[in-house]
PDB file of C-alpha atoms in Angstrom:
ATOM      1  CA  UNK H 199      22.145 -14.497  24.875  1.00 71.00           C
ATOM      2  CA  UNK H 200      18.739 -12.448  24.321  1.00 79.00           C
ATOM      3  CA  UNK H 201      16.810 -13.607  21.099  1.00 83.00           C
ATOM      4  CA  UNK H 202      15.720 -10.808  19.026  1.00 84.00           C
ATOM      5  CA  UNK H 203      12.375 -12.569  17.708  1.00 83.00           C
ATOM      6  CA  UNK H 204      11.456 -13.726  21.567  1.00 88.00           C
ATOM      7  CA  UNK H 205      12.118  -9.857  22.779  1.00 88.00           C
ATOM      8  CA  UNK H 206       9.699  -9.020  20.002  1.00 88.00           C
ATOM      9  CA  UNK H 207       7.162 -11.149  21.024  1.00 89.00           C
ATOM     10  CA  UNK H 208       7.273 -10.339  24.561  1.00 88.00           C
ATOM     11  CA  UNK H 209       7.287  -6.125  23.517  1.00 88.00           C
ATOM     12  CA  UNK H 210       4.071  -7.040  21.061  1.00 87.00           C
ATOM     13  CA  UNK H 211       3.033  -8.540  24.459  1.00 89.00           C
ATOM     14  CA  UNK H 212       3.301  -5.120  26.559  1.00 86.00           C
ATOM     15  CA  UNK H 213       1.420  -3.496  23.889  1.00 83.00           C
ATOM     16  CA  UNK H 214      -1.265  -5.454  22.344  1.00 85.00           C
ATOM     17  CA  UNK H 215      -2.426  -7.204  25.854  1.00 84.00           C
ATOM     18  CA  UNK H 216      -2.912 -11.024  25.332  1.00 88.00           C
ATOM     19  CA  UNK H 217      -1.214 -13.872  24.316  1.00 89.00           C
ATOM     20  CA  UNK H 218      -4.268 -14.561  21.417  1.00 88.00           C
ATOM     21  CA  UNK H 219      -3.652 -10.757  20.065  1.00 88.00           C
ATOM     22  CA  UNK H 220       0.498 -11.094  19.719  1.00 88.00           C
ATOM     23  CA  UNK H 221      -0.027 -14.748  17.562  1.00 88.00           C
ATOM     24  CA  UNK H 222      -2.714 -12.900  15.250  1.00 86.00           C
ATOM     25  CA  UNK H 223      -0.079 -10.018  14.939  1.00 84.00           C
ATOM     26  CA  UNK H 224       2.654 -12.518  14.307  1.00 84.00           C
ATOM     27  CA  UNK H 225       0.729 -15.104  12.394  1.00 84.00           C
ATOM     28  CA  UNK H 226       1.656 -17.876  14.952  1.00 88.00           C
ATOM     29  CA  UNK H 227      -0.286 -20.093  17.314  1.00 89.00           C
ATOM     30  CA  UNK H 228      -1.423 -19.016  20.901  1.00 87.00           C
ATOM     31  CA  UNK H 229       0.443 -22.472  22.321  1.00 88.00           C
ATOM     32  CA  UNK H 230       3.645 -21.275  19.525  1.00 89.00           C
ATOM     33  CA  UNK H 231       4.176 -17.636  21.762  1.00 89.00           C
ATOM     34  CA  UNK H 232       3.445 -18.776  25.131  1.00 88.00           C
ATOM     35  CA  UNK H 233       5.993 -21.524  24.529  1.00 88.00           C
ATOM     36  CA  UNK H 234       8.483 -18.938  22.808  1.00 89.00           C
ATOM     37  CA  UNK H 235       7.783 -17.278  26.301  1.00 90.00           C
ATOM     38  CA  UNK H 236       8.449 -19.699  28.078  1.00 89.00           C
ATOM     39  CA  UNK H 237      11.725 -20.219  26.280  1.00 89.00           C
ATOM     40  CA  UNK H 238      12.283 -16.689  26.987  1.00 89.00           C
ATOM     41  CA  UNK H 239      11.935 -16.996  30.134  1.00 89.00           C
ATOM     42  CA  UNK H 240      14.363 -19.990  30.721  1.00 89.00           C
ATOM     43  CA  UNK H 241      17.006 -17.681  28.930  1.00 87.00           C
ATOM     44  CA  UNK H 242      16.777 -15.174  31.097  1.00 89.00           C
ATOM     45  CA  UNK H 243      16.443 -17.263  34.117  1.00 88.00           C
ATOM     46  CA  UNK H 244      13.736 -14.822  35.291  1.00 89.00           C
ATOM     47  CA  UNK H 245      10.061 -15.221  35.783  1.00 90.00           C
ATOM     48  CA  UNK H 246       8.270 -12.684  33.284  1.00 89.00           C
ATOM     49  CA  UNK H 247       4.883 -13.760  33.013  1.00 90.00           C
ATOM     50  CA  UNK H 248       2.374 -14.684  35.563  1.00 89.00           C
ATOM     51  CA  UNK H 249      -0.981 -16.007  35.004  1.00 83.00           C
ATOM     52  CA  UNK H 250      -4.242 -14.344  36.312  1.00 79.00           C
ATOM     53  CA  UNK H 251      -7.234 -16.366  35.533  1.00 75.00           C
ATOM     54  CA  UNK H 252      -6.928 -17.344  32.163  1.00 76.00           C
ATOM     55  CA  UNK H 253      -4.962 -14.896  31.226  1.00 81.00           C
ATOM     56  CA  UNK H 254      -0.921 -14.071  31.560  1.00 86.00           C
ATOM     57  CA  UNK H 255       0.181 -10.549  32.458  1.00 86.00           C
ATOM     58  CA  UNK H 256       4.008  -9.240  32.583  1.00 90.00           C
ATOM     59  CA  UNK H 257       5.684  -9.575  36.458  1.00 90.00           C
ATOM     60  CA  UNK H 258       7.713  -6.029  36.706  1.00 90.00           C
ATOM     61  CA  UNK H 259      10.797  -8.045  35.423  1.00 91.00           C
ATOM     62  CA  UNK H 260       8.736  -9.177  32.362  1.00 88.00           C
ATOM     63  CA  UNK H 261       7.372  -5.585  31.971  1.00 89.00           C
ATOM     64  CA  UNK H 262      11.011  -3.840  32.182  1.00 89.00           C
ATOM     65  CA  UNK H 263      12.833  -6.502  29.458  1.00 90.00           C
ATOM     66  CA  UNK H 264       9.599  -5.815  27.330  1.00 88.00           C
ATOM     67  CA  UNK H 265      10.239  -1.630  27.634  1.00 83.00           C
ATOM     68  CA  UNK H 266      14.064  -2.302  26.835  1.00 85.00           C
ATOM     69  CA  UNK H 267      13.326  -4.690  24.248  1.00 85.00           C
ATOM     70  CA  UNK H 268      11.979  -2.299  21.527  1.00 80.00           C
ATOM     71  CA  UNK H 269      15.136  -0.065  21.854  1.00 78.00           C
ATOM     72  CA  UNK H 270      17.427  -2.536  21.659  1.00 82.00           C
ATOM     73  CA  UNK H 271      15.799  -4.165  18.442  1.00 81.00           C
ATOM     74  CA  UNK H 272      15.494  -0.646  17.264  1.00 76.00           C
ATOM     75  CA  UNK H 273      19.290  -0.540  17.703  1.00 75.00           C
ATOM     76  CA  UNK H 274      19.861  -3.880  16.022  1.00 78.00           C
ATOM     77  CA  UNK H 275      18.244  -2.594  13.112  1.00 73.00           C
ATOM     78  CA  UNK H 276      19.756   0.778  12.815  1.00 69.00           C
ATOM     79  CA  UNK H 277      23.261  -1.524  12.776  1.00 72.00           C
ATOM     80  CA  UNK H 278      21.729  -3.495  10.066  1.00 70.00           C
ATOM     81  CA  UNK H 279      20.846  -0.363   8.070  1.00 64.00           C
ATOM     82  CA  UNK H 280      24.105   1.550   8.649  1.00 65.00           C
ATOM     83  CA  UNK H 281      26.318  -2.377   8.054  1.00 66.00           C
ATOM     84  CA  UNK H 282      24.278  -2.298   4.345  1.00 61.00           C
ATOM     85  CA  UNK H 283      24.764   1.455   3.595  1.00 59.00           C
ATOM     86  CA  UNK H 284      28.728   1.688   4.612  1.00 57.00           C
ATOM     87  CA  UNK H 285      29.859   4.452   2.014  1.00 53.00           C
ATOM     88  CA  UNK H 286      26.560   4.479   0.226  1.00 59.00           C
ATOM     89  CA  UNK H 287      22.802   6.221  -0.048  1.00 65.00           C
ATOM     90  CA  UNK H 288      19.897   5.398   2.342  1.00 72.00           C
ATOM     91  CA  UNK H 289      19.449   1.878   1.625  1.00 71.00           C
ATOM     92  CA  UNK H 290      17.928  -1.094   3.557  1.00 79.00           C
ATOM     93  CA  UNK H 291      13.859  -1.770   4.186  1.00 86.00           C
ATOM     94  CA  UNK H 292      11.437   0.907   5.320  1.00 91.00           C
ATOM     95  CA  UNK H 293       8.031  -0.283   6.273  1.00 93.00           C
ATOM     96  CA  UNK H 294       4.958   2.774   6.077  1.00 95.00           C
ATOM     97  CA  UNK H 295       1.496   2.022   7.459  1.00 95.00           C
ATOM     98  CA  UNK H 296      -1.352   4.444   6.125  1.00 94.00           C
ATOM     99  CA  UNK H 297      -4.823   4.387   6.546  1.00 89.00           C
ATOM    100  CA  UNK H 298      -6.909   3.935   2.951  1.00 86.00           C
ATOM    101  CA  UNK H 299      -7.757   7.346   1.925  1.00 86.00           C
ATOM    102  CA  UNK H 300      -3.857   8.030   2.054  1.00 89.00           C
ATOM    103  CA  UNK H 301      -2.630   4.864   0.576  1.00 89.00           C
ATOM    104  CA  UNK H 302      -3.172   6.088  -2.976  1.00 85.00           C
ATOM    105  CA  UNK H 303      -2.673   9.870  -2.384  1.00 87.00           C
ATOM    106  CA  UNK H 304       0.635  10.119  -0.078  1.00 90.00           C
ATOM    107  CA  UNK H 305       2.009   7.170   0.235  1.00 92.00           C
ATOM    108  CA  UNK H 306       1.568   5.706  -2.939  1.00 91.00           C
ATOM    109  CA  UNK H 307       3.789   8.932  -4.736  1.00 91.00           C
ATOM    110  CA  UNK H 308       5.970   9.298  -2.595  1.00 92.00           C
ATOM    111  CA  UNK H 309       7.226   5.857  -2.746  1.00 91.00           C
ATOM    112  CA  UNK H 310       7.001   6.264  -6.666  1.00 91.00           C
ATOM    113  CA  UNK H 311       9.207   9.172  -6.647  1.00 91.00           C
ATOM    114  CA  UNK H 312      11.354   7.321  -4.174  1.00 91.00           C
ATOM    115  CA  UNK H 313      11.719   4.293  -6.687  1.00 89.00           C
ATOM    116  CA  UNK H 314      13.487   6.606  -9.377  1.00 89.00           C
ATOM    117  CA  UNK H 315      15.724   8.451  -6.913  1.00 88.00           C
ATOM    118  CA  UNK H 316      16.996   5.767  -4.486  1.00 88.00           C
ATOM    119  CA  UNK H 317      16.046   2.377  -6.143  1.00 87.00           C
ATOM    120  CA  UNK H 318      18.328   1.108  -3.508  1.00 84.00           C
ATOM    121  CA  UNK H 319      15.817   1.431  -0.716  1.00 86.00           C
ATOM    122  CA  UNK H 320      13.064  -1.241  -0.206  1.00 89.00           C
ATOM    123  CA  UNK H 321       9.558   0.292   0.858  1.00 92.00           C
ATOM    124  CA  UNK H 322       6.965  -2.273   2.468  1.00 93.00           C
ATOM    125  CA  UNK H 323       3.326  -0.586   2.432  1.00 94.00           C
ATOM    126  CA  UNK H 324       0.764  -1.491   4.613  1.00 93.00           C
ATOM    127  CA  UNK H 325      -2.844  -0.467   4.566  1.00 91.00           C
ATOM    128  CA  UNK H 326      -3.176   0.386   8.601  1.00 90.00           C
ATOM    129  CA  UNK H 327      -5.971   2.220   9.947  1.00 84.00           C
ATOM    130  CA  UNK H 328      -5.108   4.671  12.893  1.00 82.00           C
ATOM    131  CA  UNK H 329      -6.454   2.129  15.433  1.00 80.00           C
ATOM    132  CA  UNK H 330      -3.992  -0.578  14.475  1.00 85.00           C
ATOM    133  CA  UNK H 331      -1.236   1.477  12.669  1.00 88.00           C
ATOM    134  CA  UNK H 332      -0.141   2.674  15.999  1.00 87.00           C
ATOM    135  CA  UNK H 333       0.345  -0.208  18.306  1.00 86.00           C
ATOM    136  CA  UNK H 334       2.195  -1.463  14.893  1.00 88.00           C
ATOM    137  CA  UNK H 335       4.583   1.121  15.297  1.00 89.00           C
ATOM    138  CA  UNK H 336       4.741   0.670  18.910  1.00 84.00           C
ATOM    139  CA  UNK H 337       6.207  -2.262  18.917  1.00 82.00           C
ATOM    140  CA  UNK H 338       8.591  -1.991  15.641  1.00 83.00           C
ATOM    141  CA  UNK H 339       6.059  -3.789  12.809  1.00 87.00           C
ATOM    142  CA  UNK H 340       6.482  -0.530  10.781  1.00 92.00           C
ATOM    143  CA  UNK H 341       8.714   2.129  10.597  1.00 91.00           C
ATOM    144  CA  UNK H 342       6.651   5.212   9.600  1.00 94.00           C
ATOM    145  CA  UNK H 343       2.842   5.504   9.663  1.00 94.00           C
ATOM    146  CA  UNK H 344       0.841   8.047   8.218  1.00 93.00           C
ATOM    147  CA  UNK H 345      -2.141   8.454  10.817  1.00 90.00           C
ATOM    148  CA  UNK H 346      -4.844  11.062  12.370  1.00 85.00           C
ATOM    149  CA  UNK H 347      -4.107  12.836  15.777  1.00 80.00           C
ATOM    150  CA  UNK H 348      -7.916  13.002  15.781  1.00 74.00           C
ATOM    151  CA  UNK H 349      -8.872   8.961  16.889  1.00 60.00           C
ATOM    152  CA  UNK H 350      -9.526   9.835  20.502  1.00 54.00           C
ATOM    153  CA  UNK H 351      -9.058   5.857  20.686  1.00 59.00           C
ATOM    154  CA  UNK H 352      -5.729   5.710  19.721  1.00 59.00           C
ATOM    155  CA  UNK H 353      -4.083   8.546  21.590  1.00 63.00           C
ATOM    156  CA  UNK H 354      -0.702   9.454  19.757  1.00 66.00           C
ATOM    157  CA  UNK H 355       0.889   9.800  23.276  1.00 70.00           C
ATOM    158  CA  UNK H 356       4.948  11.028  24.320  1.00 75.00           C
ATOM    159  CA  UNK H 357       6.431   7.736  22.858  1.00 78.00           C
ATOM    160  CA  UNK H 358       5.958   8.942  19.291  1.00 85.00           C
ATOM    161  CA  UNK H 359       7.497  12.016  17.059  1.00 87.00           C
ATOM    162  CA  UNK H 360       4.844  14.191  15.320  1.00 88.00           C
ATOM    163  CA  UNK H 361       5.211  15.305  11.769  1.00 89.00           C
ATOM    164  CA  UNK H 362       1.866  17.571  10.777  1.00 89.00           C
ATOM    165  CA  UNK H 363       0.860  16.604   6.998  1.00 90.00           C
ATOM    166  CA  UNK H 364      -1.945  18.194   6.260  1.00 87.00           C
ATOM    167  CA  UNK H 365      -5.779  19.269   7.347  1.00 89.00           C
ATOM    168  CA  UNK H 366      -8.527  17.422   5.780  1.00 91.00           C
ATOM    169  CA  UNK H 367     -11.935  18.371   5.722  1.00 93.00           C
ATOM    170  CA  UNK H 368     -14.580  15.811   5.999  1.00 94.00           C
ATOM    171  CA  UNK H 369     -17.464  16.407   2.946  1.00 96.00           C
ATOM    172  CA  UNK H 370     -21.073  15.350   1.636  1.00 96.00           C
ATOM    173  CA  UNK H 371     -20.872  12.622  -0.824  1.00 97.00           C
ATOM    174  CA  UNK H 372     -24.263  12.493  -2.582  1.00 95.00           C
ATOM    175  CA  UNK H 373     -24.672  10.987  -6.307  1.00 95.00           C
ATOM    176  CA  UNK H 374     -24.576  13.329  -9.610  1.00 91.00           C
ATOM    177  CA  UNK H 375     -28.229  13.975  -9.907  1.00 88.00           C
ATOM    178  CA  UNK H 376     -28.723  14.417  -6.182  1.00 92.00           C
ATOM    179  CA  UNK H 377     -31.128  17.768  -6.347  1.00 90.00           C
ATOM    180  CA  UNK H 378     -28.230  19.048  -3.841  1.00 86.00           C
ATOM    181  CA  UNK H 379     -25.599  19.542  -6.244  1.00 85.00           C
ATOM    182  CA  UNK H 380     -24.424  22.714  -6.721  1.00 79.00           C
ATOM    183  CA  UNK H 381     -25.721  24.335  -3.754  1.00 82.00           C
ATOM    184  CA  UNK H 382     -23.533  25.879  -0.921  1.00 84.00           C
ATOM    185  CA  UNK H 383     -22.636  24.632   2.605  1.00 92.00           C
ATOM    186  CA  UNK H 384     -24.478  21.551   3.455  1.00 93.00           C
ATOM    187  CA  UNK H 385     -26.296  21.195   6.982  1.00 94.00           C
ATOM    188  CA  UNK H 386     -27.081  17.536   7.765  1.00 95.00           C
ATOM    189  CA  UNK H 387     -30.208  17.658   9.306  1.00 95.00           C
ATOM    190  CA  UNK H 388     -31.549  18.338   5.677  1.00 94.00           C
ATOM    191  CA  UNK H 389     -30.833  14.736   5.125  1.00 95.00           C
ATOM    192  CA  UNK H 390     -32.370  13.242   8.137  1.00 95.00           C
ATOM    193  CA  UNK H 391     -34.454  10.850   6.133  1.00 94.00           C
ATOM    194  CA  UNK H 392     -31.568   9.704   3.158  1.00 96.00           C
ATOM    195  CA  UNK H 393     -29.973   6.297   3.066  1.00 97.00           C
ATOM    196  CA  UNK H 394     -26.399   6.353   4.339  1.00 97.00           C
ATOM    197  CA  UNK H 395     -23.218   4.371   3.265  1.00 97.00           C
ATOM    198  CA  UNK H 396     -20.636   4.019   6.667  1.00 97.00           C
ATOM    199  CA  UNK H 397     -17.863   2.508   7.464  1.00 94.00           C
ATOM    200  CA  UNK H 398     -17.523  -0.529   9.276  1.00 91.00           C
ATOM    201  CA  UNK H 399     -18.641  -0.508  13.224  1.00 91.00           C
ATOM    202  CA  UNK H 400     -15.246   1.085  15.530  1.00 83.00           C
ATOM    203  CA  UNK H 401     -13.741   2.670  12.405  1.00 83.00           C
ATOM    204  CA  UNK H 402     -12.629   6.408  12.958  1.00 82.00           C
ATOM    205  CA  UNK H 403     -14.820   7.575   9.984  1.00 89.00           C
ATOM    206  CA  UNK H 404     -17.773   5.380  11.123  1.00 92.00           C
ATOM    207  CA  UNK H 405     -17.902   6.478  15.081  1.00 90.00           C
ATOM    208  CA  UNK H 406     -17.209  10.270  13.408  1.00 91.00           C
ATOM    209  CA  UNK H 407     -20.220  10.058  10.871  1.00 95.00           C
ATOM    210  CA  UNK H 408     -22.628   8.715  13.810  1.00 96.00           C
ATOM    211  CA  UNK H 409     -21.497  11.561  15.946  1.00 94.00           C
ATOM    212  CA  UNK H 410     -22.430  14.498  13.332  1.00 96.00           C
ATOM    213  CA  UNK H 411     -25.716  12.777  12.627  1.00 96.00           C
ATOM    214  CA  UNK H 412     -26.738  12.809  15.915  1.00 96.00           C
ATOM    215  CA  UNK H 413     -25.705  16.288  16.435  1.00 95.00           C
ATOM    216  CA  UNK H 414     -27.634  17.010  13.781  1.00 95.00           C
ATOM    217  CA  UNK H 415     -30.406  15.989  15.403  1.00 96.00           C
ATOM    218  CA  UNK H 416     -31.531  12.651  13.643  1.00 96.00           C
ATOM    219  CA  UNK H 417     -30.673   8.703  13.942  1.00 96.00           C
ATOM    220  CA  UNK H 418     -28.711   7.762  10.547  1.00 96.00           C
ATOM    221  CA  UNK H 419     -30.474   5.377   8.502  1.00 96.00           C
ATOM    222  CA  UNK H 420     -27.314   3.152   7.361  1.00 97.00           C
ATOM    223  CA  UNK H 421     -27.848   0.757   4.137  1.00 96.00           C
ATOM    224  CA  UNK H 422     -24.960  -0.497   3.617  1.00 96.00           C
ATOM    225  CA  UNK H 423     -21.711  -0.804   5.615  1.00 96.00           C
ATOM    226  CA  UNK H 424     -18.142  -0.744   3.268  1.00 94.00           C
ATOM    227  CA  UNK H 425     -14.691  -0.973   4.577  1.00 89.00           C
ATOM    228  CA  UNK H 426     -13.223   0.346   1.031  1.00 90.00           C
ATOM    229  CA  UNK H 427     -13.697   3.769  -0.108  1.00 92.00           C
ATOM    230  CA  UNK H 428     -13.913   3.108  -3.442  1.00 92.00           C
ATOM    231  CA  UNK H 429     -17.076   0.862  -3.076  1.00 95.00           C
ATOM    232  CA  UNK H 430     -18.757   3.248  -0.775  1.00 96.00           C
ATOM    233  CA  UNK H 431     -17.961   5.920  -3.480  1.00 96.00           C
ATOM    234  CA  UNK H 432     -19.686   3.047  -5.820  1.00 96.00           C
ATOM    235  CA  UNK H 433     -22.790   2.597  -4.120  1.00 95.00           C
ATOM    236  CA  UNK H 434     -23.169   6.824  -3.806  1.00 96.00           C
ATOM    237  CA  UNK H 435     -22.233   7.066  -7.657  1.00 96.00           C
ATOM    238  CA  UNK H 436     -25.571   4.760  -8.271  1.00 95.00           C
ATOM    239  CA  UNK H 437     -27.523   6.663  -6.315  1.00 95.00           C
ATOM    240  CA  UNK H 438     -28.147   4.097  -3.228  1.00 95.00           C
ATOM    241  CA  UNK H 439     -26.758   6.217  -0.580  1.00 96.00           C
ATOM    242  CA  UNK H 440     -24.949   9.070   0.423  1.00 96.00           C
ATOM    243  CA  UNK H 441     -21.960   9.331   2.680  1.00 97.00           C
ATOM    244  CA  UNK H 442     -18.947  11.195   5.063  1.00 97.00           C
ATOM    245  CA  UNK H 443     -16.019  10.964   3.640  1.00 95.00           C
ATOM    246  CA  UNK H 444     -12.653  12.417   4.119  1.00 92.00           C
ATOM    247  CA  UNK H 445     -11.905  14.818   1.245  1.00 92.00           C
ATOM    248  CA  UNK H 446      -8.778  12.589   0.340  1.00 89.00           C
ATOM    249  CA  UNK H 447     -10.973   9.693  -0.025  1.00 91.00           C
ATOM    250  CA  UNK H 448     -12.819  10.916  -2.834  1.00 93.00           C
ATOM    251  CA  UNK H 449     -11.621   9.229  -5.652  1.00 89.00           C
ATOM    252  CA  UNK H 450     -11.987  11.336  -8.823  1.00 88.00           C
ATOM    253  CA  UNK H 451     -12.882   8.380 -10.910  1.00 91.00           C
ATOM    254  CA  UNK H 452     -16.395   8.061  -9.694  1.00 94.00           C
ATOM    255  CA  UNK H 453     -18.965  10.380 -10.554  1.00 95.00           C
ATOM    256  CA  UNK H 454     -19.976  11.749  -7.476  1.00 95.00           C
ATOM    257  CA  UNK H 455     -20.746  15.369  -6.008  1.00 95.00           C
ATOM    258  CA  UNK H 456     -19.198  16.620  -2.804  1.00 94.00           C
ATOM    259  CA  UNK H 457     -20.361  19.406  -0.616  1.00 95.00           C
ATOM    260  CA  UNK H 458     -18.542  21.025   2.448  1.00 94.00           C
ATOM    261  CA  UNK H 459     -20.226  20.999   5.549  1.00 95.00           C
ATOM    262  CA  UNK H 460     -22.244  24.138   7.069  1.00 94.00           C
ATOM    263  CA  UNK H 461     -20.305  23.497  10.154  1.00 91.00           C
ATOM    264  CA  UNK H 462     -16.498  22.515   9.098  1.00 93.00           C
ATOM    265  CA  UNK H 463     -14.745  19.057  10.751  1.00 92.00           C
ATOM    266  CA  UNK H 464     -11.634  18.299   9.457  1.00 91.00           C
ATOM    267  CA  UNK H 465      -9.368  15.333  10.164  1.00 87.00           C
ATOM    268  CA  UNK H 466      -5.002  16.024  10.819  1.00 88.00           C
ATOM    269  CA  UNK H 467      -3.118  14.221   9.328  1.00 91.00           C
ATOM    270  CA  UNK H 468       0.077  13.342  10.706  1.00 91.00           C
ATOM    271  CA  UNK H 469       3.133  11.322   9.754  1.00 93.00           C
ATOM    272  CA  UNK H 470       4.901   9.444  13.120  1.00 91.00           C
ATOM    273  CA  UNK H 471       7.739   7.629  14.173  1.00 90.00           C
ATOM    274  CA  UNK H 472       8.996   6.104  17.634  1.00 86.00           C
ATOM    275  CA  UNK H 473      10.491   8.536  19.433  1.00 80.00           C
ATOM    276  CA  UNK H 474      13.704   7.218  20.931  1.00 66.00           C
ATOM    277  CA  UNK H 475      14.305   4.794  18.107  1.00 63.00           C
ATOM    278  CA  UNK H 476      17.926   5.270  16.729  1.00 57.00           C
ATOM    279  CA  UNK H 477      18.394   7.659  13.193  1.00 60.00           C
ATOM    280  CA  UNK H 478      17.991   5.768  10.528  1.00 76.00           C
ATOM    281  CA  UNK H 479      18.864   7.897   7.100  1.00 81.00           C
ATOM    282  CA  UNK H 480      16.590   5.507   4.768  1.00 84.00           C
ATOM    283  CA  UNK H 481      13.585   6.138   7.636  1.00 87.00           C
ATOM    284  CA  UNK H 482      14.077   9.875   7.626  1.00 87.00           C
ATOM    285  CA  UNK H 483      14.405   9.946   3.338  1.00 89.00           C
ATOM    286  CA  UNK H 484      10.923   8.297   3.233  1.00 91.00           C
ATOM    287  CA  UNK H 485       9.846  10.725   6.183  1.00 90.00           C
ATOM    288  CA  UNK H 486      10.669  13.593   3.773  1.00 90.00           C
ATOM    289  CA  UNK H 487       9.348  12.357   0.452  1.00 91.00           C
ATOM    290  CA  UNK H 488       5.895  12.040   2.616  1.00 91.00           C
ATOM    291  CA  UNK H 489       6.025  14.972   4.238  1.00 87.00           C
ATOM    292  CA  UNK H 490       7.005  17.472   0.950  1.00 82.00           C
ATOM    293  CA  UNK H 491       3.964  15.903  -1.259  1.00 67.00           C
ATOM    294  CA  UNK H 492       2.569  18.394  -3.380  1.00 59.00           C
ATOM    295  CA  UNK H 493      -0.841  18.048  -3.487  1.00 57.00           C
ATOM    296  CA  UNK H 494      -1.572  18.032   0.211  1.00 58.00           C
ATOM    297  CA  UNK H 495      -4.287  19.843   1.554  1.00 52.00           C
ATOM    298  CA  UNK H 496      -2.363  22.456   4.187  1.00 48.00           C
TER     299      UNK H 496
END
């Protein structure tokens, strides 16, 4: 008989690439998957890996049980859900990856509200950015992400179901007493020679920032590199830098100006699912509550 947690370790496999990638996802061992492989392997009396230099890539066998895999432990966990809700409301666990900026502002209250109405579900956040919230969904680690269409990186791709959120513009972040504040549409090459706060190196908002400097015109002259919102919005509130943010990200806590940009980027956001996966009613309740938030910016 198939075991679940070896068919999930050879699907993480198919997606993520290497055997070094699916134990960091997993937080196992390199030697602890290959030999949960190799057990694999022995259970299905079929050769599904084969090794290429130092690395180990699926055989077509390998790569077909890996495909299958994710529906049937999709299945097995729609069973699960419906064995636990026989006669009742959603119930069961429902695990939602977000990037930062929409941890506190759509995921956050719509888990809240979901807490009073159906205390009987069990809601697992995870901060995900849209590089690694989507080969988590892939292969099953969460249930629902909350993502970008716009990370070129990451294409979204026919194995996923789209629901459109919301458009977010991408703004100026320069401190209170900037001699900026108040005026209208900023152009960036007026700040050629500021101080900037990014994002960490490969991050969507840190490759998207370099991008409209240089079109600008000008090299960015970065100070200080934050993977947290809030302390970038820290460092601009004392007057150190100034930043790109997502309009979501700004945190009205922190004294900080914003201005929108002369030439308007925005970012979609977009909630997804796996397309194929079986219905699950507590997956499609926390769908909902995400998608009908209030305060999104349509």
């Amino acid at each position: 008989m198939l075991n679940p947690w070896r068919l999930s370790l050879l699907s993480r496999l198919d997606t993520l690439g290497t055997v070094r990638a699916v134990a960091k996802a997993a937080n196992l061992s390199a030697s602890s998957v290959s030999q949960q492989l190799a057990v694999l392997e022995a259970e299905t009396r079929t050769q599904l890996l084969e090794r290429t230099g130092r690395r180990v890539r699926l055989t077509p066998a390998g790569l077909m049980l890996a495909r299958r895999a994710r529906a049937i432990l999709d299945h097995m966990e729609t069973v699960e859900a419906e064995l636990r809700s026989l006669g009742e409301a959603p119930a069961g666990l429902v695990r939602v990856g977000a990037f930062q900026s929409a941890i506190h502002t759509i995921a956050v209250p719509a888990v809240t509200r979901l807490a009073r109405s159906h205390p009987q579900l069990d809601i697992e956040l995870l901060e995900l950015e849209p590089h690694a919230s989507l080969p988590a969904l892939r292969v099953g680690d969460v249930d629902v992400i909350i993502t970008t269409t716009d990370f070129v990186e990451q294409p979204l791709g026919p194995d996923v179901d789209l629901v459109p959120l919301a458009a977010d513009p991408i703004v100026l972040v320069i401190p209170p007493g900037h001699p900026a504040v108040g005026r209208g549409r900023a152009d960036l090459a007026a700040y050629a020679n500021e101080p900037w706060a990014f994002d960490v190196p490969g991050s969507y908002m840190a490759n998207l920032a370099t991008r409209l400097c240089r079109e600008a015109g000008f090299e960015p002259r970065v100070v200080c590199r934050f993977s947290n919102y809030m302390m970038t919005l820290q460092h601009v509130e004392a007057g150190l830098a100034i930043a790109l943010l997502p309009g979501l990200a700004v945190d009205k806590r922190y004294r900080v100006a914003t201005r929108e940009l002369a030439t308007p980027v925005t970012r979609s956001i977009t909630a997804a699912i796996r397309r194929g996966s079986a219905p699950r009613a507590a997956v499609d309740l926390v769908l909902e509550a995400i998608r009908s938030h209030p305060e999104l910016p349509l």
